[in-house]
Short mmCIF file of C-alpha atoms in Angstrom, two decimals:
data_model
loop_
_atom_site.label_atom_id
_atom_site.label_comp_id
_atom_site.label_asym_id
_atom_site.label_seq_id
_atom_site.Cartn_x
_atom_site.Cartn_y
_atom_site.Cartn_z
CA MET A 30 -12.30 22.38 11.87
CA LEU A 31 -13.54 26.00 11.88
CA LYS A 32 -15.80 26.95 9.00
CA LEU A 33 -15.89 30.45 7.54
CA LYS A 34 -18.54 32.03 5.36
CA GLY A 35 -19.05 30.17 2.12
CA ASP A 36 -17.03 27.05 1.49
CA PHE A 37 -13.77 28.16 3.11
CA VAL A 38 -12.39 25.98 5.91
CA LEU A 39 -9.67 26.85 8.41
CA PRO A 40 -7.32 24.05 9.48
CA ALA A 41 -7.49 22.99 13.11
CA HIS A 42 -3.96 21.55 13.04
CA GLU A 43 -0.84 22.51 11.14
CA PRO A 44 1.62 19.61 11.47
CA GLY A 45 5.22 20.25 10.47
CA ASN A 46 8.04 17.92 9.50
CA GLU A 47 11.80 17.99 9.81
CA TYR A 48 14.06 17.74 6.74
CA LEU A 49 14.17 15.00 4.14
CA ASN A 50 17.74 14.65 2.90
CA ILE A 51 19.21 12.69 0.02
CA LYS A 52 21.96 10.30 1.08
CA GLY A 53 22.79 12.53 4.04
CA LEU A 54 22.90 15.78 2.04
CA LYS A 55 20.37 18.60 2.10
CA LEU A 56 18.10 18.87 -0.90
CA SER A 57 19.47 21.51 -3.25
CA THR A 58 18.64 21.87 -6.93
CA SER A 59 21.49 24.31 -7.42
CA ARG A 60 23.98 21.79 -6.02
CA GLY A 61 22.56 18.86 -7.97
CA CYS A 62 21.22 17.12 -4.89
CA ALA A 63 17.69 16.51 -6.07
CA ILE A 64 15.44 14.02 -7.77
CA TRP A 65 13.15 15.56 -10.36
CA LEU A 66 9.53 14.45 -10.22
CA ASN A 67 9.04 14.18 -13.98
CA ASP A 68 12.17 12.05 -14.31
CA PHE A 69 11.01 9.75 -11.53
CA LEU A 70 7.54 9.29 -13.03
CA ASP A 71 9.03 8.55 -16.44
CA ARG A 72 10.64 5.44 -14.95
CA TYR A 73 8.51 4.33 -12.00
CA PRO A 74 4.84 4.20 -10.97
CA VAL A 75 3.59 7.09 -8.87
CA ASP A 76 2.58 4.61 -6.15
CA PHE A 77 6.26 3.85 -5.55
CA LEU A 78 6.90 7.49 -4.72
CA ARG A 79 3.78 7.90 -2.59
CA TYR A 80 4.53 4.83 -0.52
CA GLY A 81 8.25 5.51 -0.27
CA LEU A 82 7.78 9.07 0.95
CA ALA A 83 5.13 8.01 3.45
CA ARG A 84 7.49 5.40 4.91
CA MET A 85 10.50 7.79 4.93
CA MET A 86 8.66 10.89 6.11
CA PRO A 87 10.76 13.03 8.53
CA GLU A 88 8.01 13.46 11.09
CA THR A 89 10.09 13.81 14.27
CA LYS A 90 13.66 14.05 12.97
CA ASP A 91 15.54 14.39 9.70
CA SER A 92 15.39 11.33 7.48
CA ASP A 93 17.19 10.18 4.35
CA PHE A 94 15.95 9.28 0.89
CA THR A 95 18.19 6.73 -0.78
CA TRP A 96 17.52 4.76 -3.92
CA GLU A 97 18.48 1.59 -2.05
CA GLY A 98 15.93 2.42 0.65
CA LEU A 99 13.19 2.93 -1.92
CA GLN A 100 14.15 -0.32 -3.63
CA ALA A 101 13.88 -2.21 -0.33
CA LEU A 102 10.42 -0.78 0.37
CA VAL A 103 9.14 -1.56 -3.12
CA ASN A 104 10.65 -5.02 -3.42
CA ASN A 105 10.19 -6.29 0.13
CA GLU A 106 6.89 -4.67 1.10
CA LEU A 107 4.94 -3.78 -2.03
CA ALA A 108 6.03 -6.70 -4.23
CA ASP A 109 6.93 -9.52 -1.82
CA THR A 110 4.41 -8.83 0.95
CA LEU A 111 1.35 -7.11 -0.55
CA GLY A 112 1.67 -8.13 -4.19
CA ASN A 113 2.61 -11.72 -3.44
CA PHE A 114 -0.31 -12.19 -1.04
CA VAL A 115 -2.81 -10.83 -3.56
CA ASN A 116 -1.41 -12.87 -6.43
CA ARG A 117 -1.30 -16.20 -4.60
CA THR A 118 -4.85 -15.67 -3.29
CA MET A 119 -6.28 -14.68 -6.66
CA THR A 120 -4.42 -17.43 -8.52
CA PHE A 121 -5.63 -20.08 -6.06
CA ALA A 122 -9.24 -18.87 -6.34
CA HIS A 123 -9.14 -19.04 -10.14
CA LYS A 124 -7.40 -22.40 -10.26
CA HIS A 125 -9.48 -24.24 -7.67
CA PHE A 126 -12.75 -22.28 -7.26
CA ASP A 127 -13.59 -21.29 -10.84
CA GLY A 128 -12.69 -17.65 -10.28
CA GLN A 129 -15.37 -17.11 -7.67
CA VAL A 130 -15.41 -16.29 -3.96
CA PRO A 131 -15.84 -19.63 -2.18
CA LYS A 132 -18.45 -20.21 0.49
CA LEU A 133 -17.52 -19.27 4.06
CA GLY A 134 -17.73 -22.48 6.07
CA GLU A 135 -17.28 -23.37 9.70
CA LEU A 136 -14.77 -21.07 11.38
CA CYS A 137 -11.77 -22.19 13.41
CA GLN A 138 -9.86 -19.99 15.87
CA ARG A 139 -7.41 -18.90 13.16
CA ASP A 140 -10.32 -17.72 11.01
CA THR A 141 -11.96 -15.71 13.77
CA ASP A 142 -8.61 -14.17 14.69
CA LEU A 143 -8.20 -12.98 11.09
CA ILE A 144 -11.70 -11.48 11.02
CA ALA A 145 -10.84 -9.61 14.22
CA GLU A 146 -7.67 -8.23 12.60
CA ILE A 147 -9.67 -7.04 9.58
CA ALA A 148 -11.84 -5.09 11.99
CA ARG A 149 -9.00 -3.84 14.20
CA ILE A 150 -6.26 -2.67 11.85
CA PRO A 151 -8.26 -0.01 9.93
CA GLU A 152 -9.28 1.49 13.27
CA GLN A 153 -5.63 1.65 14.32
CA VAL A 154 -4.69 3.23 10.98
CA ALA A 155 -7.41 5.83 11.47
CA VAL A 156 -5.96 6.75 14.88
CA SER A 157 -2.49 7.24 13.38
CA LEU A 158 -3.84 9.34 10.52
CA SER A 159 -5.83 11.52 12.91
CA LYS A 160 -2.57 12.23 14.77
CA PHE A 161 -0.65 12.87 11.51
CA ARG A 162 1.58 9.83 12.08
CA PHE A 163 1.76 8.87 8.44
CA ARG A 164 4.77 6.58 8.78
CA ASP A 165 2.94 4.57 11.43
CA ALA A 166 -0.21 4.53 9.31
CA ALA A 167 1.66 3.14 6.30
CA GLU A 168 3.32 0.46 8.43
CA GLU A 169 -0.02 -0.51 9.99
CA MET A 170 -1.65 -0.73 6.56
CA MET A 171 1.08 -3.10 5.40
CA SER A 172 0.68 -5.13 8.59
CA LEU A 173 -2.70 -6.36 7.31
CA ALA A 174 -0.97 -7.84 4.25
CA ARG A 175 1.55 -9.52 6.58
CA VAL A 176 -1.31 -10.93 8.65
CA GLY A 177 -2.93 -12.20 5.45
CA ASN A 178 0.28 -13.89 4.30
CA LYS A 179 0.75 -15.62 7.66
CA TYR A 180 -2.88 -16.74 7.70
CA PHE A 181 -2.55 -18.18 4.18
CA ASN A 182 0.65 -20.04 5.09
CA ASP A 183 -0.65 -21.36 8.41
CA SER A 184 -3.97 -22.49 6.88
CA GLU A 185 -2.20 -24.47 4.11
CA PRO A 186 -4.99 -24.41 1.49
CA TRP A 187 -2.82 -26.47 -0.87
CA ARG A 188 -3.15 -29.29 1.68
CA THR A 189 -6.77 -28.81 2.75
CA ARG A 190 -7.82 -28.73 -0.91
CA LYS A 191 -7.23 -32.49 -0.84
CA THR A 192 -8.38 -33.25 2.70
CA ASP A 193 -11.09 -30.70 3.60
CA LEU A 194 -12.42 -28.64 0.70
CA GLY A 195 -14.76 -26.69 3.01
CA ALA A 196 -11.86 -25.48 5.15
CA CYS A 197 -9.88 -24.68 2.01
CA GLY A 198 -12.78 -22.59 0.70
CA THR A 199 -13.00 -20.72 3.99
CA THR A 200 -9.27 -19.90 3.81
CA ILE A 201 -9.57 -18.50 0.30
CA HIS A 202 -12.81 -16.67 1.15
CA LEU A 203 -11.18 -14.86 4.05
CA SER A 204 -7.95 -14.25 2.15
CA LEU A 205 -10.00 -12.55 -0.57
CA GLN A 206 -11.72 -10.46 2.11
CA VAL A 207 -8.29 -9.30 3.27
CA CYS A 208 -7.48 -8.33 -0.34
CA ALA A 209 -10.73 -6.35 -0.50
CA ALA A 210 -9.98 -4.61 2.80
CA LEU A 211 -6.48 -3.72 1.59
CA SER A 212 -7.89 -2.26 -1.64
CA ILE A 213 -9.85 0.26 0.47
CA LEU A 214 -7.43 0.73 3.35
CA MET A 215 -4.34 1.42 1.21
CA ASP A 216 -6.09 3.56 -1.41
CA PRO A 217 -4.78 6.86 0.06
CA LEU A 218 -1.18 5.69 -0.49
CA LEU A 219 -1.53 3.39 -3.49
CA PRO A 220 -4.46 4.68 -5.54
CA THR A 221 -3.33 3.17 -8.85
CA ALA A 222 -2.53 -0.28 -7.46
CA CYS A 223 -5.71 -0.30 -5.37
CA ARG A 224 -7.85 0.48 -8.41
CA THR A 225 -6.18 -2.44 -10.19
CA LEU A 226 -6.78 -4.67 -7.17
CA ARG A 227 -10.46 -3.72 -6.96
CA ARG A 228 -10.79 -4.44 -10.68
CA GLN A 229 -9.34 -7.92 -10.11
CA LEU A 230 -11.78 -8.46 -7.26
CA GLY A 231 -14.73 -7.24 -9.32
CA MET A 232 -15.34 -4.37 -6.90
CA VAL A 233 -16.82 -1.84 -9.31
CA ARG A 234 -17.19 1.06 -6.89
CA SER A 235 -14.46 3.60 -6.18
CA VAL A 236 -13.31 4.58 -2.69
CA ALA A 237 -14.94 7.67 -1.18
CA SER A 238 -12.65 10.67 -1.10
CA THR A 239 -14.96 12.96 0.88
CA PRO A 240 -17.21 12.34 3.90
CA ASP A 241 -20.35 13.39 2.01
CA GLN A 242 -20.26 10.52 -0.50
CA GLN A 243 -23.26 8.51 0.58
CA GLY A 244 -25.09 5.33 -0.32
CA ASP A 245 -23.75 2.75 -2.73
CA GLU A 246 -21.75 5.11 -4.93
CA ALA A 247 -18.41 4.42 -3.22
CA PHE A 248 -16.69 2.25 -0.64
CA ARG A 249 -16.17 4.02 2.66
CA TRP A 250 -13.46 3.61 5.31
CA GLU A 251 -15.63 1.41 7.52
CA ASP A 252 -16.03 -1.04 4.61
CA ALA A 253 -12.37 -1.99 5.14
CA GLN A 254 -13.38 -3.38 8.55
CA ARG A 255 -15.97 -5.87 7.33
CA LEU A 256 -16.33 -8.76 4.89
CA VAL A 257 -17.55 -7.03 1.72
CA LEU A 258 -17.33 -9.89 -0.82
CA GLU A 259 -20.26 -12.29 -1.06
CA ALA A 260 -19.86 -16.01 -1.70
CA GLY A 261 -20.23 -16.73 -5.41
CA HIS A 262 -19.01 -13.26 -6.41
CA THR A 263 -17.10 -13.45 -9.71
CA LEU A 264 -13.47 -12.41 -9.77
CA ASN A 265 -11.55 -11.04 -12.73
CA ALA A 266 -8.18 -12.32 -13.93
CA PRO A 267 -5.17 -11.88 -11.62
CA GLU A 268 -2.65 -9.17 -12.49
CA ILE A 269 0.80 -8.43 -11.08
CA LEU A 270 0.43 -5.33 -8.93
CA PHE A 271 4.10 -4.35 -8.58
CA GLN A 272 7.27 -4.95 -10.56
CA LYS A 273 10.49 -5.00 -8.52
CA ILE A 274 13.19 -2.37 -8.96
CA THR A 275 16.37 -4.03 -10.22
CA ASP A 276 19.88 -3.52 -8.86
CA ALA A 277 20.90 -2.26 -12.30
CA ALA A 278 18.24 0.45 -12.14
CA ILE A 279 19.46 1.55 -8.69
CA ALA A 280 23.06 1.69 -9.90
CA ALA A 281 21.97 3.87 -12.84
CA GLU A 282 20.04 6.22 -10.52
CA ASN A 283 23.01 6.63 -8.18
CA GLU A 284 25.33 7.27 -11.11
CA ALA A 285 22.98 9.89 -12.55
CA LEU A 286 22.78 11.63 -9.15
CA ALA A 287 26.58 11.61 -8.83
CA VAL A 288 26.99 13.06 -12.33
CA MET A 289 24.48 15.82 -11.56
CA GLN A 290 26.27 16.70 -8.33
CA ALA A 291 29.68 16.72 -10.01
CA LYS A 292 28.39 18.96 -12.78
CA SER A 293 26.93 21.42 -10.27
CA GLU A 294 30.16 21.48 -8.27
CA SER A 295 32.23 22.20 -11.38
CA GLN A 296 29.94 25.09 -12.32
CA ASP A 297 30.38 26.57 -8.84
CA LYS A 298 34.18 26.67 -9.14
CA PRO A 299 35.74 30.07 -10.01
CA TYR A 300 37.57 30.32 -13.31
#
């Protein structure tokens, strides 16, 4: 970055994108091929739009926005992958560990592999962000939730709760650490959901938005790479992070878009 007099800063890079179309058609408000921001936010959380656009971004070639594509991202990734992992971890901790972070016991290979992924993935995300590869960054962020889900399934805490409570506690401890890392790592894309997640985890600090936020006033990027929750830390009640988009809602959106396009076409016709 090149700094001018005062507080003005010149950009060192000016990345450009290709075109984002809607169902194969160029965006055009005059032709009714558009989705109005206020209308979208009246019906859906802003995080849906932020995540959807990041995953559909036309970085190297034109890409398409479709309501079905957004629905798939929300339902499959936000709800089923990220939201499900958080909910099952939080619910298990409240049901079997009195709503507290269990003690970290003896580590097996699966545990150490997970800790290594917590350290590795934020670094990989940072590389993608520094190169303006936002689609890759979003995918890599979500990969940590996938890793967490696989770890939870493979560790089978519902079984070890009866046979080895120490191992069960370690599984939930590390799963909660993944939730904490995700609440920091995904904050740029999902600020509302990540605030809710940090509230569930009892993480009272915000995430730093500028490099000059120092000390204990905010979580910083490097905090996503380490185990930030202490054993015995009290958790708040679980909350559902994401509601799925229904097929009926998608059908209504497509119908509204078709009506808008038909209306614009009829107004363009000569009398």
